[in-house]
PDB file of C-alpha atoms in Angstrom:
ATOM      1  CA  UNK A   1       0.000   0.000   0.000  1.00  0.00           C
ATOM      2  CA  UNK A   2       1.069   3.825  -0.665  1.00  0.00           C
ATOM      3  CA  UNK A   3       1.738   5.964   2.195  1.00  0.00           C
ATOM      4  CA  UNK A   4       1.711  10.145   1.909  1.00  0.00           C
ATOM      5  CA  UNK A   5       1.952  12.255   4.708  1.00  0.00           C
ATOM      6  CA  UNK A   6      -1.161  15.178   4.804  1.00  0.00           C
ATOM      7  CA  UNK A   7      -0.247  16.521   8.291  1.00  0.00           C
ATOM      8  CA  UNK A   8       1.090  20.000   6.323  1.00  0.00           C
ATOM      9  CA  UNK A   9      -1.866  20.275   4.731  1.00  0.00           C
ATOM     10  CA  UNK A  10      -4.744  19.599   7.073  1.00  0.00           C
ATOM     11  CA  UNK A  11      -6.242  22.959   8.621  1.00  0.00           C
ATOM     12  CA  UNK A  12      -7.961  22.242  12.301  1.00  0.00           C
ATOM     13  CA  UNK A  13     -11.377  23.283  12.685  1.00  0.00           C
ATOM     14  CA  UNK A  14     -11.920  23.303   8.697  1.00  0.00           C
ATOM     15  CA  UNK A  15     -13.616  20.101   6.446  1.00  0.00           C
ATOM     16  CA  UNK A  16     -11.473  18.465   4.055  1.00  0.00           C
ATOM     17  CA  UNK A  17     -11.781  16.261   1.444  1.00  0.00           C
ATOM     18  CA  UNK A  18      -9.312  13.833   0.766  1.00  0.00           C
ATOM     19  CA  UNK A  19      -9.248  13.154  -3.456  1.00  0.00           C
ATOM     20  CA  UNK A  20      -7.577   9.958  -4.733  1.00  0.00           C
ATOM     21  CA  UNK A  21      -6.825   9.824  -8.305  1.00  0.00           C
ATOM     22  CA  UNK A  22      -5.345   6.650 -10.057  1.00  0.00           C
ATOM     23  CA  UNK A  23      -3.835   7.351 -13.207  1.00  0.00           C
ATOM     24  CA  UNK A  24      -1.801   5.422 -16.014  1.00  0.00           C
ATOM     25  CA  UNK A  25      -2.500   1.970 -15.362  1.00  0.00           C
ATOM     26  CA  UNK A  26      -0.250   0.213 -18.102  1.00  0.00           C
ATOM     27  CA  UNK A  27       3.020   2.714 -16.156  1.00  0.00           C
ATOM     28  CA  UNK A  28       3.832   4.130 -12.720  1.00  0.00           C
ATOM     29  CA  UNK A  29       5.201   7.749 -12.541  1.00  0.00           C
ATOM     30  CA  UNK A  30       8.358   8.321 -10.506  1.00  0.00           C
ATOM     31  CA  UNK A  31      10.142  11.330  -9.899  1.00  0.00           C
ATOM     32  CA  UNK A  32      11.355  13.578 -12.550  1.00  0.00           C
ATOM     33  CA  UNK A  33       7.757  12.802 -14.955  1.00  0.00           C
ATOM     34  CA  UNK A  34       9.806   9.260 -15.342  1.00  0.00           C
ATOM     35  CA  UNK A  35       7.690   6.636 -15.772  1.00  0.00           C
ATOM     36  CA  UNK A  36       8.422   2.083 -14.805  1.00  0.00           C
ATOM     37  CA  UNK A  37       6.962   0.015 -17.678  1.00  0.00           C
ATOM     38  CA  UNK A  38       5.169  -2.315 -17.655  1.00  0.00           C
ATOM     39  CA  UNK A  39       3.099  -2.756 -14.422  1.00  0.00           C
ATOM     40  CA  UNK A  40       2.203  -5.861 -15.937  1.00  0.00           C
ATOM     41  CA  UNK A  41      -0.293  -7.701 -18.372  1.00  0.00           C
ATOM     42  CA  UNK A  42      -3.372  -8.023 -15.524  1.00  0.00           C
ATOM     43  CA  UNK A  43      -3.441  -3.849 -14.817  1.00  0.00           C
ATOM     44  CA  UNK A  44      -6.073  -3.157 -17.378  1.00  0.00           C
ATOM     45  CA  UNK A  45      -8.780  -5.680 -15.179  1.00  0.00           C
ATOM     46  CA  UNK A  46      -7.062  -5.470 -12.104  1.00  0.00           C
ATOM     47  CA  UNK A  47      -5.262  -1.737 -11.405  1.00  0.00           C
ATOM     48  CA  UNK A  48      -7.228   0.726  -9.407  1.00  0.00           C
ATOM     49  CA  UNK A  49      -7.793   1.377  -6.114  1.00  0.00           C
ATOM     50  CA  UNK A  50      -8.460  -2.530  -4.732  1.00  0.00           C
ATOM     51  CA  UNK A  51      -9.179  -1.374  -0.588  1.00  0.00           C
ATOM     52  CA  UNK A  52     -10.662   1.664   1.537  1.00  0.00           C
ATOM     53  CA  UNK A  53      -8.428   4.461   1.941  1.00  0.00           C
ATOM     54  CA  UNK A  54      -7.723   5.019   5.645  1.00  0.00           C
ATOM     55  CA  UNK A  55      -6.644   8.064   7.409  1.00  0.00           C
ATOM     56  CA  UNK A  56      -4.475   7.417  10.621  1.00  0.00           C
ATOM     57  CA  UNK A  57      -3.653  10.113  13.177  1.00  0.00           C
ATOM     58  CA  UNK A  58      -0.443   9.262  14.339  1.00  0.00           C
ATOM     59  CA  UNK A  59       1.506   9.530  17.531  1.00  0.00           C
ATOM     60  CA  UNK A  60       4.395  12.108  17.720  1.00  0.00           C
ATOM     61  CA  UNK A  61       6.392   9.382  19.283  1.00  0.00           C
ATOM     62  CA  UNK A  62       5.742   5.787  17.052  1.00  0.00           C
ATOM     63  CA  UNK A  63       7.122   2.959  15.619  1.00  0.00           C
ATOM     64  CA  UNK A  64       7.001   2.522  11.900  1.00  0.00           C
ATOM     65  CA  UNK A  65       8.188  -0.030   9.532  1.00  0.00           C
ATOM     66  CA  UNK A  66       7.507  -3.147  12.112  1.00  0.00           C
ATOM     67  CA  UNK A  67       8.981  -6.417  10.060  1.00  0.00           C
ATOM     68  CA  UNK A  68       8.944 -10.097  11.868  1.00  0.00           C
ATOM     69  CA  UNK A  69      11.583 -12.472  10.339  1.00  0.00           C
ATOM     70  CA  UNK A  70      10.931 -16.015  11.754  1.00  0.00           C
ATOM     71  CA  UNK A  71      13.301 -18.502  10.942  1.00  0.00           C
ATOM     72  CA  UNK A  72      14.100 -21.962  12.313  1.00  0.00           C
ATOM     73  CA  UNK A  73      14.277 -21.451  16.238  1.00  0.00           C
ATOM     74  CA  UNK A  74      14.561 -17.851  16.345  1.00  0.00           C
ATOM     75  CA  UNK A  75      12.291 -14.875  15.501  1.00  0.00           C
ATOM     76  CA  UNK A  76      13.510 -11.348  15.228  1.00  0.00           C
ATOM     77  CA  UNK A  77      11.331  -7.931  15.166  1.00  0.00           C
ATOM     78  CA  UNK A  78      13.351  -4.994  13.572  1.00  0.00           C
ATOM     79  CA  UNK A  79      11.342  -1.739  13.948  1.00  0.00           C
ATOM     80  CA  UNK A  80      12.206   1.937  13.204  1.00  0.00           C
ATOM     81  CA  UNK A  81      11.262   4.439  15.839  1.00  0.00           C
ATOM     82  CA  UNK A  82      10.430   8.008  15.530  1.00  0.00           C
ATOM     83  CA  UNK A  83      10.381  11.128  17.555  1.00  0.00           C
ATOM     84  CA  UNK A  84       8.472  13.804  15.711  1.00  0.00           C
ATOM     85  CA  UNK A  85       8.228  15.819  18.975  1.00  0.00           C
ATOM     86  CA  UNK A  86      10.174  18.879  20.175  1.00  0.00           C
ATOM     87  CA  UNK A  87      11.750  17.205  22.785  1.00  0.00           C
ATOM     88  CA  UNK A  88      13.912  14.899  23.352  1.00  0.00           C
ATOM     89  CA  UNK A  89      12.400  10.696  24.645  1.00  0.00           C
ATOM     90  CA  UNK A  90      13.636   8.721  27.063  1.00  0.00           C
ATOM     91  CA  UNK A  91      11.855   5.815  28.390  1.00  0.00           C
ATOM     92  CA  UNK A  92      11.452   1.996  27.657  1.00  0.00           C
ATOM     93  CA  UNK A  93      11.225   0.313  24.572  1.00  0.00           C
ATOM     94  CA  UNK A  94       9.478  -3.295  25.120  1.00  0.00           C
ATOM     95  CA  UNK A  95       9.250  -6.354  22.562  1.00  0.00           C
ATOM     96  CA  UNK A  96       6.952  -9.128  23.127  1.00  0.00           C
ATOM     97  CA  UNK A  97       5.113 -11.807  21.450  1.00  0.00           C
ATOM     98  CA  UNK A  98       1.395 -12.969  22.182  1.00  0.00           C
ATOM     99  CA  UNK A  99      -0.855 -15.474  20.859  1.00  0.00           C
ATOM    100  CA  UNK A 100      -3.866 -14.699  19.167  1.00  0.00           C
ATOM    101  CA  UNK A 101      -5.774 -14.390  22.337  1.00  0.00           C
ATOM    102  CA  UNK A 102      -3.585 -11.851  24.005  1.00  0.00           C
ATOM    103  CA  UNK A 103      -1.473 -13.967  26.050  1.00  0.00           C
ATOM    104  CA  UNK A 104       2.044 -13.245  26.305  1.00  0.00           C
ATOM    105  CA  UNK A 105       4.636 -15.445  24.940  1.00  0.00           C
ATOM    106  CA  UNK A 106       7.650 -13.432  25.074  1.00  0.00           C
ATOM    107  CA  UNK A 107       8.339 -10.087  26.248  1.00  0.00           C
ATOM    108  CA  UNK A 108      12.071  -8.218  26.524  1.00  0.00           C
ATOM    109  CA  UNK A 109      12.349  -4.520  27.836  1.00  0.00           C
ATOM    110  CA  UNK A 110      15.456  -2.177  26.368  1.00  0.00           C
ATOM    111  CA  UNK A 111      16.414   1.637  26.797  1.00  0.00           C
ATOM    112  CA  UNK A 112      15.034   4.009  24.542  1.00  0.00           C
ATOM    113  CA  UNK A 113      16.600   7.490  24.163  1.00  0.00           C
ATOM    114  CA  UNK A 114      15.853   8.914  21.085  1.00  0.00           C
ATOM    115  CA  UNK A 115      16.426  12.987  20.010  1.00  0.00           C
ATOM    116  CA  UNK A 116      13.807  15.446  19.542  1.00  0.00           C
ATOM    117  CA  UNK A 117      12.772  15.248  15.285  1.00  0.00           C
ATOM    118  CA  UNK A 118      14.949  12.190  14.410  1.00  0.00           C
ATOM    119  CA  UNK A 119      14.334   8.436  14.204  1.00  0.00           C
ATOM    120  CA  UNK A 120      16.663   5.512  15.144  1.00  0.00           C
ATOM    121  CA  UNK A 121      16.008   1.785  14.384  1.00  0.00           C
ATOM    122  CA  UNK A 122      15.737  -1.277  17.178  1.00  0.00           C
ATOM    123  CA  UNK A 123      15.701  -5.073  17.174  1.00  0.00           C
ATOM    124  CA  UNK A 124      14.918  -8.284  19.442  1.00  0.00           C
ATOM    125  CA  UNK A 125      15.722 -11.445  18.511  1.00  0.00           C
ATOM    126  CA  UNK A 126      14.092 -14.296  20.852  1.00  0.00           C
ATOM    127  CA  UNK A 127      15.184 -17.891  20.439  1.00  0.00           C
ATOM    128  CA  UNK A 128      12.408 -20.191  20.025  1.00  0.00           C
ATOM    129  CA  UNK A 129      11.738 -24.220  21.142  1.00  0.00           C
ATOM    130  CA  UNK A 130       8.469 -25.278  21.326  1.00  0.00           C
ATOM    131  CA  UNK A 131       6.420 -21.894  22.613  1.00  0.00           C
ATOM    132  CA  UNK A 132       5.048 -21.176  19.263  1.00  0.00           C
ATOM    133  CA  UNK A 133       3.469 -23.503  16.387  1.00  0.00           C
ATOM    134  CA  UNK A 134       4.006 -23.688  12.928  1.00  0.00           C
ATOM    135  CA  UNK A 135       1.983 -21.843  10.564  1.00  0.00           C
ATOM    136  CA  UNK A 136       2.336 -24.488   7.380  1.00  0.00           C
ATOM    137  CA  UNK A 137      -0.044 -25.213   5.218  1.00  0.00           C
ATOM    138  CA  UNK A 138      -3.919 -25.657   6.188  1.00  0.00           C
ATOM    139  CA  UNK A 139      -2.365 -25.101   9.700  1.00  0.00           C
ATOM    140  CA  UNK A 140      -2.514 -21.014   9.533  1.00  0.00           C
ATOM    141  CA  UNK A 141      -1.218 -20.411  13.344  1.00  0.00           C
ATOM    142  CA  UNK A 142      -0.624 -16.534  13.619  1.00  0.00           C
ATOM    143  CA  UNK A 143       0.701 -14.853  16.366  1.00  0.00           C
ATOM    144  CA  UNK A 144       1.480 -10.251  17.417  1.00  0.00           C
ATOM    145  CA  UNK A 145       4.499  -9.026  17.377  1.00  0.00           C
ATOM    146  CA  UNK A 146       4.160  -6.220  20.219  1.00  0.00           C
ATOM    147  CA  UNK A 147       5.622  -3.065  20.543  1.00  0.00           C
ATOM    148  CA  UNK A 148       5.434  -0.348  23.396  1.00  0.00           C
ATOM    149  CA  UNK A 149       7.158   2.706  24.171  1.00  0.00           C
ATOM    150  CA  UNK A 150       6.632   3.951  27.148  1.00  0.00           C
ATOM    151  CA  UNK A 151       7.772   6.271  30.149  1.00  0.00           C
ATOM    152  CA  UNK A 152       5.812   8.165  32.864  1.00  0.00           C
ATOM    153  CA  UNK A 153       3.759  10.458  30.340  1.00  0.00           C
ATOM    154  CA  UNK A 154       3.247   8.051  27.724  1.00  0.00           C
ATOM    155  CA  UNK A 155       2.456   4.170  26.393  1.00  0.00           C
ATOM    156  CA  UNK A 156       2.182   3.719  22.498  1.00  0.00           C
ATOM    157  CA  UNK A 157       0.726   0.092  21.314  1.00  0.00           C
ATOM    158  CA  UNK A 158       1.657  -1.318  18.179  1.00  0.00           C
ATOM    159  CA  UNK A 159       0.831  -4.989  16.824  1.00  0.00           C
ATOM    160  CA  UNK A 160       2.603  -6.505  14.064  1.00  0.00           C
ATOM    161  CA  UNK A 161       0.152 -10.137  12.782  1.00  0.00           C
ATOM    162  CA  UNK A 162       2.580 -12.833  11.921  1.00  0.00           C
ATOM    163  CA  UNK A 163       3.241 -16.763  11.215  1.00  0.00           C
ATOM    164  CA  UNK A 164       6.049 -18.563  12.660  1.00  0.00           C
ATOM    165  CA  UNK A 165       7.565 -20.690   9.343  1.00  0.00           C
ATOM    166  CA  UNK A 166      11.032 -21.285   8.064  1.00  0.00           C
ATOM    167  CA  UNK A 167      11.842 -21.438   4.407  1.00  0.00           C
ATOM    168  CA  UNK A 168      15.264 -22.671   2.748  1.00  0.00           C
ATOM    169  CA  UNK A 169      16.011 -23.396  -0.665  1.00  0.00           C
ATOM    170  CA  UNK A 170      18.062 -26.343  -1.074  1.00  0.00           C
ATOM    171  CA  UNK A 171      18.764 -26.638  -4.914  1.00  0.00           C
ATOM    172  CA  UNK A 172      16.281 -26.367  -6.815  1.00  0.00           C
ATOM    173  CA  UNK A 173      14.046 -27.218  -4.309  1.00  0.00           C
ATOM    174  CA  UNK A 174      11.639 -25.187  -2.250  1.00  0.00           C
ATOM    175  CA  UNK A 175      11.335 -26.495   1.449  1.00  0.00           C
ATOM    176  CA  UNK A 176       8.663 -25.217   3.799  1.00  0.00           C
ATOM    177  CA  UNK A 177       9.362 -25.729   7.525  1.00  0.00           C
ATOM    178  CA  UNK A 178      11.540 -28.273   7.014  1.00  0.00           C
ATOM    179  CA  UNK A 179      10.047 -30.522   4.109  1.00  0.00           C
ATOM    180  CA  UNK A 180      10.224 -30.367   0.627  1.00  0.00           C
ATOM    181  CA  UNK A 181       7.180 -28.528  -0.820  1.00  0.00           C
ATOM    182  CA  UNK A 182       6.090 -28.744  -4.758  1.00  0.00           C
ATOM    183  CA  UNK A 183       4.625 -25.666  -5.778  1.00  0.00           C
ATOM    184  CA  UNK A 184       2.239 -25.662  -8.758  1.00  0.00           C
ATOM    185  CA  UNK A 185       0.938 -22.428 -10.145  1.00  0.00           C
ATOM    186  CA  UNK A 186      -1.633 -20.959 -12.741  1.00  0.00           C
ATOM    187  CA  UNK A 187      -0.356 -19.596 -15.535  1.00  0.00           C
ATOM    188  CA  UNK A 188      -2.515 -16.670 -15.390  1.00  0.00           C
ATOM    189  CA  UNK A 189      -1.159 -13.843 -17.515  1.00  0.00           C
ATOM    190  CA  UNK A 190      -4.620 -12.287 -19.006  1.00  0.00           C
ATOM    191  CA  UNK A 191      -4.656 -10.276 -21.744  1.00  0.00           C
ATOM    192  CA  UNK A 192      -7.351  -9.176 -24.478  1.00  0.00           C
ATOM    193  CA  UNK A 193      -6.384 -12.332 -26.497  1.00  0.00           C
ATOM    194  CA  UNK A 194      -6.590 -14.812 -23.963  1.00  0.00           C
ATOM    195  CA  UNK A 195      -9.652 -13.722 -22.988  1.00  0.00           C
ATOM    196  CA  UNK A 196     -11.021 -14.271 -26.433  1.00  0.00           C
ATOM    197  CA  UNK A 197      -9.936 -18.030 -26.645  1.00  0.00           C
ATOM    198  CA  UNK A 198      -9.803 -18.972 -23.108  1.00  0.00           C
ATOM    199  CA  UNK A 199     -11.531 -19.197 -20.059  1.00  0.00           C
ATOM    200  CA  UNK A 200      -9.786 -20.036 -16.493  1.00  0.00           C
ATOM    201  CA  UNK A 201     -12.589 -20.059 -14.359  1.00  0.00           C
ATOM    202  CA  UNK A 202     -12.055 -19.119 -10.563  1.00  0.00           C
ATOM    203  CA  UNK A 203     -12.841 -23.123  -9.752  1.00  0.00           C
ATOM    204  CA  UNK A 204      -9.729 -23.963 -12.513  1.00  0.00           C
ATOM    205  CA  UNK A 205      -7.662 -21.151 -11.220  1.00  0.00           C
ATOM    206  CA  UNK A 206      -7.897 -22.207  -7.082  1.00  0.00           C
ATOM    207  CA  UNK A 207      -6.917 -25.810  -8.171  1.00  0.00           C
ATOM    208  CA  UNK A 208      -3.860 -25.171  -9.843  1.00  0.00           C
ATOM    209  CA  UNK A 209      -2.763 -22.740  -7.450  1.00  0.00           C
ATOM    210  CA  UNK A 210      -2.638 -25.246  -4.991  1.00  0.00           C
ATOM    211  CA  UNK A 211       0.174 -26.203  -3.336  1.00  0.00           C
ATOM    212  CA  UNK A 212       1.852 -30.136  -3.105  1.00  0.00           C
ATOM    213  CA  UNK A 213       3.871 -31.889  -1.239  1.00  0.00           C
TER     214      UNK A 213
END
């Protein structure tokens, strides 16, 4: 999903109206009125806005780009935090993980001192046994990753949805949480022509997208 900033341009006590505009579907402007072909053969019946645009009034103090990396035994959380304030933070920085539920799996506290205007980036790595299952497939276990800043003015949530899984590639093979896993796909590239002489229905398309062991 795109992401623009509209803090400079929203004036309080006045009624805006946010416009979204999606233009060019067959090539994606960059800067400079430079433009990345193609987008691809499925923009002309797929391009356009897909979800509902959401406005989010963000902390001064946050946590942005959250990414969970599981991999076999260990999971880490790498997060970038940001201090759009005046002043300076200092406080606590904690990491956990919870099941679906709430309940907490993990949890690991660490300093956070971060200067007014400026961001700085953290990480937690927690070494895993048998607390968490495997997401694999038809077993979709998800878990939160869970961040909090906090100090005696302030506690900022954030919760990051995620599977535990480990993949390797081992050749040319594909293996999902520690088996080998044969991956079929659809060859779905539609275009004007194929429409005209053939038809994947959505029954034909779900089958051959399925994966094999």
């Amino acid at each position: 999903p795109f992401e623009i900033n509209i803090t400079k341009f929203i004036q309080p006590g006045k009624i805006h109206d946010v416009v979204i505009k999606v233009m060019g579907l067959s090539s994606v402007p960059v800067k400079n009125h430079l433009y990345i072909y193609p987008v691809g053969g499925s923009a002309k019946f797929s391009g356009g806005i897909i979800g509902v645009p959401v406005i989010e009034k963000r902390p001064a103090v946050r946590t942005e780009s959250v990414g969970v990396t599981p991999s076999k035994n260990q999971v880490r959380i790498d997060a970038e935090i940001v201090n759009n304030s005046s002043s300076a933070f200092e406080g606590k920085l904690e990491f956990s993980i919870t099941d679906y539920d709430g309940k907490n799996i993990f949890s690991s506290e660490q300093e956070l001192n971060i200067a007014k205007n400026s961001s700085k980036s953290a990480s937690c790595t927690f070494n895993v046994k048998d607390e968490l299952k495997l997401w694999d497939i038809g077993k979709p276990n998800l878990y939160y990753a869970v961040l909090k800043i906090k100090n005696s003015a302030v506690s900022i949530q954030s919760r990051t949805r995620f599977g535990y899984r480990y993949l390797e590639i081992k050749g040319p093979d594909f293996h999902l949480n520690g088996r080998h896993v044969r991956m079929r796909g659809p060859w779905g590239h539609r275009s004007d022509w194929m429409r005209q002489h053939m038809d994947i229905t959505t029954r034909r398309y779900s089958k051959d997208k399925t994966p094999h062991n």
